[in-house]
Short mmCIF file of C-alpha atoms and ligand atoms in Angstrom, two decimals:
data_model
loop_
_atom_site.label_atom_id
_atom_site.label_comp_id
_atom_site.label_asym_id
_atom_site.label_seq_id
_atom_site.Cartn_x
_atom_site.Cartn_y
_atom_site.Cartn_z
CA MET U 1 70.81 -11.74 245.83
CA VAL U 2 70.01 -14.63 248.16
CA LEU U 3 70.90 -18.12 247.00
CA PRO U 4 68.82 -20.14 247.58
CA VAL U 5 66.00 -18.23 249.21
CA CYS U 6 64.90 -21.17 251.36
CA ALA U 7 67.89 -21.25 253.69
CA MET U 8 69.48 -18.90 256.16
CA ALA U 9 73.26 -18.97 256.47
CA LYS U 10 73.04 -18.81 260.22
CA GLU U 11 71.12 -22.07 260.58
CA LYS U 12 73.48 -24.76 261.73
CA THR U 13 71.69 -27.43 259.70
CA ALA U 14 71.20 -25.28 256.62
CA PRO U 15 69.68 -27.37 253.84
CA GLY U 16 71.51 -25.38 251.19
CA LEU U 17 74.57 -23.22 250.84
CA VAL U 18 73.83 -19.54 251.04
CA PHE U 19 75.42 -16.33 249.94
CA ASP U 20 73.41 -13.16 250.38
CA ALA U 21 75.12 -10.28 248.63
CA SER U 22 72.83 -7.79 250.38
CA LYS U 23 74.20 -8.75 253.78
CA GLY U 24 77.57 -7.02 253.45
CA VAL U 25 78.60 -4.84 256.37
CA ALA U 26 80.87 -1.85 255.90
CA GLY U 27 84.07 -1.72 257.88
CA SER U 28 87.54 -0.28 257.78
CA VAL U 29 90.98 -1.17 258.95
CA SER U 30 93.88 1.10 259.72
CA MET U 31 97.19 -0.13 258.35
CA PRO U 32 100.42 0.27 260.34
CA GLU U 33 101.63 3.10 258.12
CA GLY U 34 98.36 4.97 258.61
CA LYS U 35 96.47 4.07 255.45
CA ILE U 36 92.76 3.43 256.04
CA VAL U 37 91.27 0.60 253.98
CA ASN U 38 87.50 0.46 253.66
CA TYR U 39 85.82 -2.83 252.99
CA THR U 40 82.52 -4.70 252.90
CA ALA U 41 82.46 -7.82 255.06
CA TYR U 42 80.39 -10.94 254.49
CA THR U 43 80.72 -13.06 257.58
CA ASN U 44 79.56 -16.44 258.85
CA LEU U 45 79.33 -17.97 255.39
CA TYR U 46 78.92 -21.69 256.07
CA TYR U 47 80.67 -23.62 253.33
CA VAL U 48 79.10 -27.03 253.95
CA THR U 49 75.57 -28.07 254.69
CA ASN U 50 76.30 -30.91 257.10
CA ILE U 51 77.95 -28.76 259.71
CA GLU U 52 79.69 -30.63 262.49
CA ASP U 53 81.41 -27.69 264.10
CA ALA U 54 79.55 -24.41 263.75
CA THR U 55 82.44 -22.52 265.35
CA SER U 56 84.84 -23.17 262.51
CA GLN U 57 83.19 -24.44 259.32
CA TYR U 58 82.51 -21.09 257.76
CA LEU U 59 84.42 -18.26 256.16
CA ASN U 60 84.51 -14.50 256.33
CA VAL U 61 85.00 -12.52 253.15
CA PHE U 62 86.30 -8.94 253.02
CA VAL U 63 85.92 -6.93 249.85
CA PRO U 64 88.00 -3.75 249.65
CA GLU U 65 86.69 -0.65 247.92
CA GLY U 66 87.28 -0.88 244.21
CA ALA U 67 87.31 -4.68 244.00
CA ASP U 68 85.22 -6.29 241.31
CA GLU U 69 84.57 -9.65 239.65
CA SER U 70 88.12 -9.87 238.38
CA THR U 71 89.92 -9.14 241.66
CA PRO U 72 92.10 -12.02 242.93
CA ILE U 73 91.16 -13.62 246.23
CA PHE U 74 93.76 -13.99 248.96
CA MET U 75 92.81 -16.89 251.24
CA PRO U 76 94.86 -17.17 254.44
CA ASN U 77 94.19 -19.93 256.93
CA TYR U 78 95.14 -19.76 260.58
CA VAL U 79 95.64 -23.44 261.18
CA GLY U 80 98.45 -24.06 263.66
CA GLY U 81 99.54 -27.31 265.24
CA TYR U 82 96.85 -29.14 263.27
CA MET U 83 94.31 -27.59 265.60
CA ALA U 84 90.99 -26.00 264.78
CA ALA U 85 91.13 -22.48 263.37
CA GLN U 86 88.36 -19.95 263.68
CA PRO U 87 87.73 -17.65 260.74
CA ARG U 88 89.21 -14.34 261.74
CA SER U 89 88.78 -10.73 260.83
CA ILE U 90 91.34 -8.67 258.96
CA ASN U 91 94.60 -8.22 260.83
CA PRO U 92 96.45 -5.12 259.62
CA GLY U 93 99.73 -6.61 260.87
CA ASP U 94 99.69 -9.79 258.83
CA ALA U 95 99.21 -10.86 255.24
CA SER U 96 95.42 -10.54 255.45
CA GLY U 97 95.66 -6.79 256.09
CA ARG U 98 98.35 -6.34 253.49
CA ALA U 99 96.31 -8.24 250.91
CA LEU U 100 93.28 -6.06 251.57
CA ALA U 101 95.41 -2.93 251.35
CA GLU U 102 96.74 -4.20 248.01
CA GLY U 103 93.13 -4.32 246.82
CA TYR U 104 92.60 -8.08 246.93
CA VAL U 105 89.46 -9.72 248.20
CA VAL U 106 90.37 -11.58 251.40
CA ALA U 107 88.55 -14.80 252.27
CA ILE U 108 89.38 -16.25 255.68
CA PRO U 109 88.04 -19.75 256.22
CA GLY U 110 88.01 -21.58 259.51
CA ALA U 111 88.76 -25.27 259.61
CA ARG U 112 88.28 -28.10 262.05
CA GLY U 113 91.33 -29.56 263.71
CA ARG U 114 92.51 -32.38 265.92
CA ASN U 115 90.96 -30.70 268.98
CA SER U 116 87.51 -30.07 267.44
CA VAL U 117 84.89 -31.71 269.60
CA LYS U 118 81.14 -31.97 269.59
CA ILE U 119 79.20 -33.47 272.44
CA SER U 120 77.09 -36.54 271.69
CA LYS U 121 73.52 -36.93 272.90
CA LYS U 122 74.91 -39.09 275.69
CA GLY U 123 77.24 -36.28 276.71
CA LYS U 124 80.39 -37.82 275.32
CA PRO U 125 82.94 -35.84 273.33
CA ILE U 126 83.22 -36.75 269.67
CA TYR U 127 86.36 -35.63 267.88
CA VAL U 128 85.11 -34.28 264.58
CA GLY U 129 88.28 -32.68 263.21
CA ARG U 130 90.88 -35.40 262.89
CA ALA U 131 92.70 -35.94 259.57
CA PRO U 132 91.76 -35.11 256.89
CA LYS U 133 88.87 -32.95 258.13
CA GLY U 134 90.78 -29.66 258.32
CA LEU U 135 91.91 -30.00 254.73
CA LEU U 136 88.43 -31.00 253.61
CA ASP U 137 87.05 -27.85 255.21
CA LEU U 138 89.50 -25.66 253.31
CA LYS U 139 88.67 -27.45 250.08
CA ALA U 140 84.99 -26.88 250.82
CA ALA U 141 85.73 -23.18 251.33
CA VAL U 142 87.37 -23.03 247.89
CA ARG U 143 84.36 -24.76 246.38
CA TYR U 144 82.04 -22.29 248.12
CA LEU U 145 83.94 -19.34 246.65
CA ARG U 146 83.68 -20.91 243.22
CA HIS U 147 80.01 -21.78 243.67
CA PHE U 148 79.06 -18.20 244.40
CA ASP U 149 81.68 -16.62 242.17
CA PRO U 150 79.12 -14.99 239.86
CA TRP U 151 77.47 -13.23 242.78
CA MET U 152 80.45 -12.37 244.94
CA PRO U 153 83.16 -9.81 244.17
CA GLY U 154 86.50 -11.52 243.57
CA ASN U 155 87.65 -14.05 241.00
CA ALA U 156 87.54 -17.66 242.20
CA GLU U 157 89.92 -18.61 239.37
CA ARG U 158 92.57 -16.49 241.11
CA ILE U 159 92.59 -17.86 244.65
CA ILE U 160 95.93 -17.54 246.43
CA SER U 161 96.04 -19.59 249.59
CA ASP U 162 98.40 -18.79 252.45
CA GLY U 163 99.31 -20.61 255.65
CA THR U 164 102.08 -21.21 258.15
CA SER U 165 103.41 -24.45 259.61
CA ALA U 166 100.45 -26.86 259.84
CA GLY U 167 98.60 -24.12 257.96
CA GLY U 168 101.46 -24.09 255.44
CA ALA U 169 100.90 -27.80 255.05
CA MET U 170 97.22 -27.12 254.41
CA SER U 171 98.12 -24.54 251.79
CA ALA U 172 100.50 -27.03 250.14
CA LEU U 173 97.81 -29.69 250.23
CA LEU U 174 95.28 -27.37 248.62
CA GLY U 175 97.76 -26.73 245.83
CA ALA U 176 98.91 -30.31 245.34
CA THR U 177 95.68 -32.29 245.64
CA GLU U 178 93.32 -30.20 243.57
CA ASN U 179 90.13 -31.88 242.40
CA HIS U 180 91.46 -35.26 243.44
CA ARG U 181 88.86 -37.98 243.47
CA ALA U 182 90.20 -39.40 246.75
CA TYR U 183 88.60 -36.49 248.62
CA ALA U 184 85.36 -36.40 246.65
CA PRO U 185 83.26 -38.80 248.75
CA TYR U 186 84.16 -36.99 251.96
CA LEU U 187 83.31 -33.61 250.45
CA LYS U 188 80.02 -34.92 249.18
CA GLU U 189 79.11 -36.28 252.60
CA MET U 190 79.93 -32.92 254.16
CA GLY U 191 77.62 -31.12 251.78
CA ALA U 192 80.37 -29.11 250.11
CA ALA U 193 79.45 -27.40 246.84
CA ASP U 194 79.80 -29.64 243.82
CA GLU U 195 82.55 -27.55 242.26
CA ARG U 196 86.25 -27.72 241.42
CA ASP U 197 88.61 -26.99 244.31
CA ASP U 198 91.76 -25.97 242.46
CA ILE U 199 93.57 -22.78 243.41
CA TYR U 200 95.79 -20.43 241.48
CA ALA U 201 98.73 -20.25 243.86
CA ALA U 202 99.89 -21.71 247.16
CA VAL U 203 101.89 -19.68 249.66
CA CYS U 204 103.45 -22.06 252.18
CA PHE U 205 105.45 -20.80 255.13
CA CYS U 206 107.39 -23.57 256.89
CA PRO U 207 104.99 -26.31 255.84
CA ILE U 208 105.01 -29.30 258.19
CA ILE U 209 104.48 -31.94 255.53
CA ASP U 210 105.52 -35.44 254.48
CA LEU U 211 104.84 -36.63 258.01
CA GLU U 212 105.57 -40.27 257.30
CA HIS U 213 109.11 -39.43 256.18
CA ALA U 214 109.80 -36.39 258.35
CA ASP U 215 111.17 -38.41 261.28
CA MET U 216 113.78 -40.01 259.04
CA ALA U 217 114.67 -36.72 257.37
CA TYR U 218 115.13 -35.06 260.76
CA GLU U 219 117.65 -37.62 261.99
CA TRP U 220 119.37 -37.85 258.62
CA LEU U 221 120.03 -34.11 258.74
CA TYR U 222 120.60 -33.50 262.43
CA GLY U 223 122.45 -36.71 263.28
CA CYS U 224 125.67 -34.67 263.33
CA THR U 225 124.40 -32.81 266.39
CA ASN U 226 123.75 -35.95 268.43
CA ARG U 227 125.67 -35.71 271.68
CA VAL U 228 127.45 -32.65 270.37
CA SER U 229 124.77 -30.05 270.97
CA ARG U 230 121.82 -32.44 271.32
CA PRO U 231 121.80 -34.58 274.44
CA LEU U 232 120.29 -38.03 273.80
CA THR U 233 119.74 -41.14 275.86
CA ASP U 234 121.09 -44.43 274.52
CA ALA U 235 117.58 -45.41 273.41
CA GLN U 236 117.10 -42.10 271.58
CA MET U 237 120.52 -42.43 269.99
CA LYS U 238 119.60 -45.83 268.61
CA VAL U 239 116.29 -44.53 267.23
CA SER U 240 118.05 -41.56 265.67
CA GLU U 241 120.57 -43.77 263.89
CA GLU U 242 117.96 -46.24 262.69
CA LEU U 243 115.71 -43.52 261.31
CA ALA U 244 118.59 -41.70 259.63
CA SER U 245 119.75 -44.84 257.87
CA ARG U 246 116.33 -45.31 256.30
CA TYR U 247 116.14 -41.93 254.62
CA ALA U 248 118.60 -42.42 251.79
CA SER U 249 116.41 -44.92 249.98
CA TYR U 250 113.43 -42.58 250.25
CA LEU U 251 115.47 -39.76 248.74
CA GLU U 252 116.61 -42.04 245.94
CA GLY U 253 113.01 -43.04 245.27
CA LEU U 254 111.94 -39.44 244.76
CA LYS U 255 114.14 -39.24 241.66
CA LEU U 256 114.62 -35.53 242.06
CA ARG U 257 116.69 -33.42 239.73
CA LYS U 258 118.47 -30.22 240.65
CA PRO U 259 116.33 -27.41 239.22
CA GLU U 260 119.47 -25.44 238.38
CA ASP U 261 120.96 -27.93 235.92
CA GLY U 262 118.73 -31.02 235.80
CA SER U 263 121.37 -33.30 237.35
CA PRO U 264 120.19 -36.03 239.73
CA LEU U 265 119.70 -34.98 243.34
CA THR U 266 120.38 -38.00 245.50
CA ASP U 267 121.50 -38.97 248.95
CA HIS U 268 125.08 -38.49 247.70
CA ASN U 269 124.86 -34.81 246.81
CA TYR U 270 121.80 -33.70 248.75
CA LYS U 271 123.74 -32.15 251.64
CA ASP U 272 125.79 -30.15 249.15
CA TYR U 273 122.53 -28.84 247.75
CA ILE U 274 121.38 -27.81 251.23
CA LYS U 275 124.70 -26.02 251.63
CA GLU U 276 124.16 -24.18 248.35
CA LEU U 277 120.74 -23.01 249.52
CA LEU U 278 122.06 -21.87 252.90
CA ILE U 279 125.00 -20.06 251.33
CA LYS U 280 122.63 -18.30 248.95
CA SER U 281 120.47 -17.28 251.89
CA ALA U 282 123.38 -16.00 253.98
CA GLN U 283 124.92 -14.24 250.99
CA ALA U 284 121.67 -12.40 250.25
CA ALA U 285 121.47 -11.28 253.88
CA LYS U 286 125.13 -10.23 253.83
CA ASP U 287 124.53 -8.22 250.68
CA PHE U 288 121.85 -6.35 252.60
CA GLY U 289 124.28 -5.60 255.39
CA ALA U 290 123.67 -8.49 257.79
CA ASP U 291 126.59 -9.58 259.90
CA ILE U 292 127.23 -13.28 259.34
CA PRO U 293 129.42 -14.32 262.27
CA ASP U 294 132.49 -16.39 261.46
CA THR U 295 131.43 -18.92 264.07
CA LEU U 296 128.47 -20.35 262.13
CA GLY U 297 130.52 -22.45 259.76
CA PHE U 298 130.70 -20.21 256.68
CA THR U 299 133.97 -19.42 254.96
CA PHE U 300 134.47 -16.12 253.25
CA SER U 301 136.61 -14.61 250.61
CA ASN U 302 138.93 -12.83 253.04
CA SER U 303 141.46 -10.09 252.40
CA GLN U 304 143.61 -12.53 250.49
CA THR U 305 140.81 -13.50 248.18
CA PHE U 306 139.13 -10.16 248.09
CA ALA U 307 138.89 -9.81 244.37
CA PRO U 308 135.60 -11.01 242.85
CA PRO U 309 135.73 -14.46 241.31
CA VAL U 310 137.28 -14.78 237.89
CA ASN U 311 135.66 -17.52 235.85
CA GLY U 312 134.06 -18.74 239.04
CA ARG U 313 137.38 -19.02 240.89
CA PHE U 314 138.73 -16.77 243.57
CA MET U 315 142.15 -15.47 242.62
CA PRO U 316 144.35 -14.78 245.67
CA PRO U 317 146.01 -11.43 245.22
CA ARG U 318 149.79 -11.51 245.04
CA GLU U 319 151.87 -10.41 248.02
CA SER U 320 152.26 -7.01 246.49
CA SER U 321 148.56 -6.58 245.73
CA PRO U 322 147.13 -3.25 246.87
CA HIS U 323 144.15 -5.17 248.30
CA ARG U 324 146.45 -6.52 251.01
CA ARG U 325 147.19 -3.09 252.29
CA MET U 326 143.68 -1.73 251.76
CA ILE U 327 141.99 -4.31 253.97
CA PRO U 328 143.20 -4.47 257.49
CA GLY U 329 143.55 -7.82 259.24
CA ASN U 330 141.65 -10.85 258.07
CA ARG U 331 138.36 -9.12 257.52
CA GLN U 332 135.51 -11.04 255.88
CA GLY U 333 135.46 -10.64 252.17
CA GLU U 334 132.44 -9.95 250.04
CA TYR U 335 131.67 -13.53 249.15
CA ILE U 336 130.66 -16.58 251.10
CA THR U 337 132.69 -19.39 249.60
CA GLY U 338 131.75 -22.44 251.63
CA LEU U 339 129.90 -23.90 254.58
CA ASP U 340 130.72 -26.51 257.16
CA LEU U 341 127.18 -27.91 257.36
CA ASP U 342 127.70 -29.86 260.58
CA ARG U 343 128.91 -26.73 262.28
CA TYR U 344 125.97 -24.73 260.98
CA LEU U 345 123.45 -27.35 262.12
CA ASN U 346 125.00 -27.37 265.58
CA TYR U 347 124.61 -23.61 265.57
CA VAL U 348 120.90 -23.97 264.72
CA VAL U 349 120.50 -26.38 267.61
CA SER U 350 122.25 -23.94 269.93
CA THR U 351 119.55 -21.36 269.18
CA ILE U 352 116.66 -23.74 269.81
CA PRO U 353 116.86 -27.33 271.03
CA LEU U 354 115.81 -30.02 268.59
CA LYS U 355 112.83 -32.29 268.96
CA THR U 356 113.80 -35.65 270.38
CA PRO U 357 113.81 -38.66 268.05
CA PRO U 358 111.37 -39.49 266.55
CA ALA U 359 110.43 -35.86 266.00
CA PHE U 360 106.84 -36.48 264.90
CA ASP U 361 105.52 -40.00 265.44
CA SER U 362 106.99 -39.93 268.90
CA ASN U 363 104.51 -41.38 271.35
CA GLY U 364 105.95 -44.22 273.40
CA VAL U 365 109.17 -44.42 271.37
CA ALA U 366 112.38 -44.02 273.39
CA GLY U 367 110.39 -42.25 276.09
CA GLY U 368 108.73 -39.87 273.62
CA GLU U 369 105.39 -38.23 274.30
CA ALA U 370 102.42 -37.71 272.00
CA SER U 371 102.91 -35.05 269.34
CA GLY U 372 100.24 -33.00 267.64
CA GLU U 373 100.62 -35.17 264.56
CA TYR U 374 99.92 -38.29 266.62
CA GLU U 375 96.57 -36.75 267.62
CA GLU U 376 95.89 -35.58 264.09
CA PHE U 377 95.67 -39.17 262.95
CA GLY U 378 93.38 -40.21 265.78
CA ASP U 379 89.73 -41.09 265.46
CA GLU U 380 86.38 -39.76 266.67
CA THR U 381 86.75 -41.26 270.13
CA GLY U 382 89.78 -39.13 270.83
CA GLY U 383 92.15 -42.09 270.52
CA SER U 384 95.39 -41.32 268.72
CA ILE U 385 97.44 -43.56 266.51
CA HIS U 386 100.86 -44.08 265.04
CA PHE U 387 101.26 -43.15 261.42
CA THR U 388 104.60 -44.81 260.68
CA ASP U 389 105.43 -48.50 260.82
CA TYR U 390 108.71 -47.67 262.51
CA SER U 391 107.17 -45.96 265.54
CA LEU U 392 104.31 -48.43 265.75
CA ARG U 393 106.84 -51.26 265.96
CA GLN U 394 109.00 -49.47 268.48
CA ALA U 395 106.06 -48.51 270.68
CA THR U 396 104.39 -51.93 270.63
CA GLY U 397 107.50 -54.08 270.57
CA ASN U 398 105.96 -55.98 267.68
CA GLY U 399 108.56 -55.96 264.93
CA GLU U 400 106.05 -57.14 262.34
CA ALA U 401 103.32 -54.57 263.02
CA THR U 402 102.17 -52.31 260.20
CA ILE U 403 99.83 -49.37 260.35
CA GLU U 404 96.27 -50.14 259.26
CA ALA U 405 95.17 -49.58 255.69
CA LYS U 406 92.72 -46.94 256.94
CA THR U 407 95.54 -44.98 258.57
CA LYS U 408 97.68 -45.33 255.47
CA GLU U 409 94.90 -43.77 253.46
CA LEU U 410 94.69 -40.84 255.90
CA VAL U 411 98.45 -40.34 255.82
CA MET U 412 98.35 -40.29 252.03
CA LEU U 413 95.45 -37.82 251.99
CA MET U 414 97.48 -35.51 254.25
CA ASN U 415 100.70 -35.54 252.25
CA PRO U 416 101.15 -33.16 249.33
CA MET U 417 104.08 -35.33 248.18
CA SER U 418 101.68 -38.25 247.56
CA PHE U 419 99.79 -36.74 244.75
CA HIS U 420 101.95 -35.07 242.19
CA SER U 421 102.20 -37.99 239.87
CA ASP U 422 98.59 -39.02 240.21
CA SER U 423 96.73 -38.40 237.03
CA GLY U 424 93.50 -37.61 238.86
CA ALA U 425 94.79 -34.44 240.47
CA THR U 426 95.82 -31.10 239.15
CA VAL U 427 98.56 -29.08 240.81
CA ALA U 428 98.60 -25.32 241.29
CA GLU U 429 100.83 -23.48 238.82
CA HIS U 430 102.39 -21.02 241.27
CA TRP U 431 104.16 -21.73 244.54
CA TYR U 432 105.83 -19.55 247.15
CA ILE U 433 107.58 -21.70 249.72
CA ARG U 434 109.64 -20.47 252.65
CA HIS U 435 111.39 -22.35 255.43
CA GLY U 436 113.58 -20.28 257.75
CA ALA U 437 117.31 -21.02 257.75
CA ARG U 438 117.03 -21.46 261.52
CA ASP U 439 113.72 -23.36 261.58
CA ARG U 440 114.06 -26.79 263.18
CA ASP U 441 110.38 -27.69 263.52
CA THR U 442 110.93 -29.93 260.54
CA SER U 443 114.19 -30.52 258.70
CA PHE U 444 115.36 -28.74 255.54
CA PRO U 445 114.88 -31.69 253.15
CA VAL U 446 111.13 -31.69 253.79
CA PRO U 447 110.33 -28.32 252.16
CA ILE U 448 113.23 -28.71 249.72
CA ASN U 449 111.80 -31.97 248.40
CA LEU U 450 108.45 -30.29 247.85
CA ALA U 451 109.97 -27.30 246.08
CA VAL U 452 112.24 -29.40 243.89
CA LYS U 453 109.55 -31.90 243.02
CA LEU U 454 107.25 -29.10 241.93
CA GLN U 455 110.01 -27.49 239.89
CA ASN U 456 110.79 -30.84 238.26
CA GLU U 457 107.15 -30.95 237.25
CA GLY U 458 107.44 -27.59 235.55
CA LYS U 459 105.67 -25.52 238.18
CA ASP U 460 106.56 -21.92 238.93
CA VAL U 461 108.24 -22.13 242.34
CA ASN U 462 109.74 -19.34 244.40
CA PHE U 463 111.64 -21.10 247.16
CA LYS U 464 114.06 -19.86 249.79
CA LEU U 465 115.49 -20.69 253.19
CA PRO U 466 115.33 -17.09 254.45
CA TRP U 467 118.29 -16.08 256.56
CA ASN U 468 118.01 -16.25 260.34
CA ARG U 469 114.28 -16.99 260.33
CA PRO U 470 113.03 -19.38 262.98
CA HIS U 471 109.72 -21.24 262.64
CA SER U 472 107.39 -18.44 261.55
CA GLY U 473 105.29 -17.10 258.71
CA ASP U 474 103.77 -14.09 257.00
CA TYR U 475 107.09 -12.21 257.04
CA ALA U 476 108.83 -10.17 254.35
CA LEU U 477 105.42 -9.12 253.07
CA ASN U 478 106.90 -6.74 250.50
CA GLU U 479 108.64 -9.69 248.90
CA LEU U 480 105.52 -11.87 249.10
CA PHE U 481 103.22 -9.28 247.58
CA ASP U 482 105.74 -8.39 244.86
CA TRP U 483 105.70 -12.07 243.97
CA ILE U 484 101.91 -12.17 244.00
CA LYS U 485 101.84 -9.20 241.66
CA SER U 486 104.31 -10.94 239.38
CA ILE U 487 102.17 -14.07 238.98
CA LEU U 488 98.92 -12.25 238.36
C1 DHB K 501 103.37 -26.84 264.04
C2 DHB K 501 104.65 -26.90 264.57
C3 DHB K 501 105.25 -28.13 264.70
O1 DHB K 501 106.50 -28.24 265.22
C4 DHB K 501 104.59 -29.28 264.33
O2 DHB K 501 105.20 -30.47 264.50
C5 DHB K 501 103.31 -29.20 263.78
C6 DHB K 501 102.70 -27.98 263.63
C7 DHB K 501 102.70 -25.52 263.88
O3 DHB K 501 103.26 -24.51 264.35
O4 DHB K 501 101.61 -25.44 263.29
#
């Protein structure tokens, strides 16, 4: 069925959205373990009518054999570095291939990004993908899937979005800003379908979010590495200390509660909570046979405390205990009992150097250069702008300067932390959030705050700092797809 008959999907200025179910093309993909998955592909489905970038504002949909109206839709995005992402084909090596092999419909939308350009009639570049355009495109893709749900295999009420890093941020934003009226005028102007844009679940690998607080969080956490394993100039040192000192009040303002027992999570006990999460991560890896070197800062139940804890306490065996003789030397015991966080953070830095302060809104501050985020908040002319008062003041030397209201609005639209308490939005029920235990692209409190806030709001959140993972995504796919099965 063609909807509506008057428009062709391929036309760049299509007057209406189109889905033609007769246009499916058969294909197949060979999975790494040899399984062949046959599918029908619907490609180049433009999800808005006012197309500004025909290379990215469409989606490709892959329907595996056996899928029907009730099949969940897995929707990965390939946004990275806040840059434009083209809609891809199925990749057997990543979550798209796995999802297809699991029998899910896979919808892969493209999205504009900070580098999206169209050329004006006068030959000048116009930047058409700056914030919040990439997010709007993904929302439009969700609306498209819902608009044509009756005619397309797959259930648009079961969309599971997936992304990594900036794409993880997009996935978090899709989940946290559903149906929010703040985005409605933009979506209308773009010619997105007039539909809801909520999703069922958000999978977020190392989401680079909360950009206006991420600089502070970074220095608050990694300050202990300054001039230990992180060389800094005097100017950078000063910026690091100033930013770090501003984070406590933000943390207090979040009014988070520990999901485990409901007790307040504040600046005073937050680092202990990070330790708990890291110990849990290392312990899980150790249980699976990983070697956790003694040098990273962990303490272990050693031969003297070999016995499992009794009432939560490790009981040192007496001199005459048989354990003493059974375990030679001072071998690591079964349990990780503590962590020297400063030592661990210096270890992380030794594996990959940190960003210099400020980590994100860096341009012109203590010798910093423009980051991707700085460009993300630029305008159509290609100009880029500061998105925090702190960096604006540092870069301009004007201690009174504040970012413009327009920028503030953009920053808010791009932060999943902005919206949870807003009555206009709904929030996805199911969340899978991962940030590697060795990932320093943003600091641990950033994803932790998101996970805890969602849990405090009663959402179903599966959160971990997976052991030894650097900045990366779409890993441990068995675990991910077991989780997906569990929520469906
Ligand atoms: C990405 C990585 C970053 O360090 C960052 O600041 C923004 C985006 C990314 O990989 O997408």
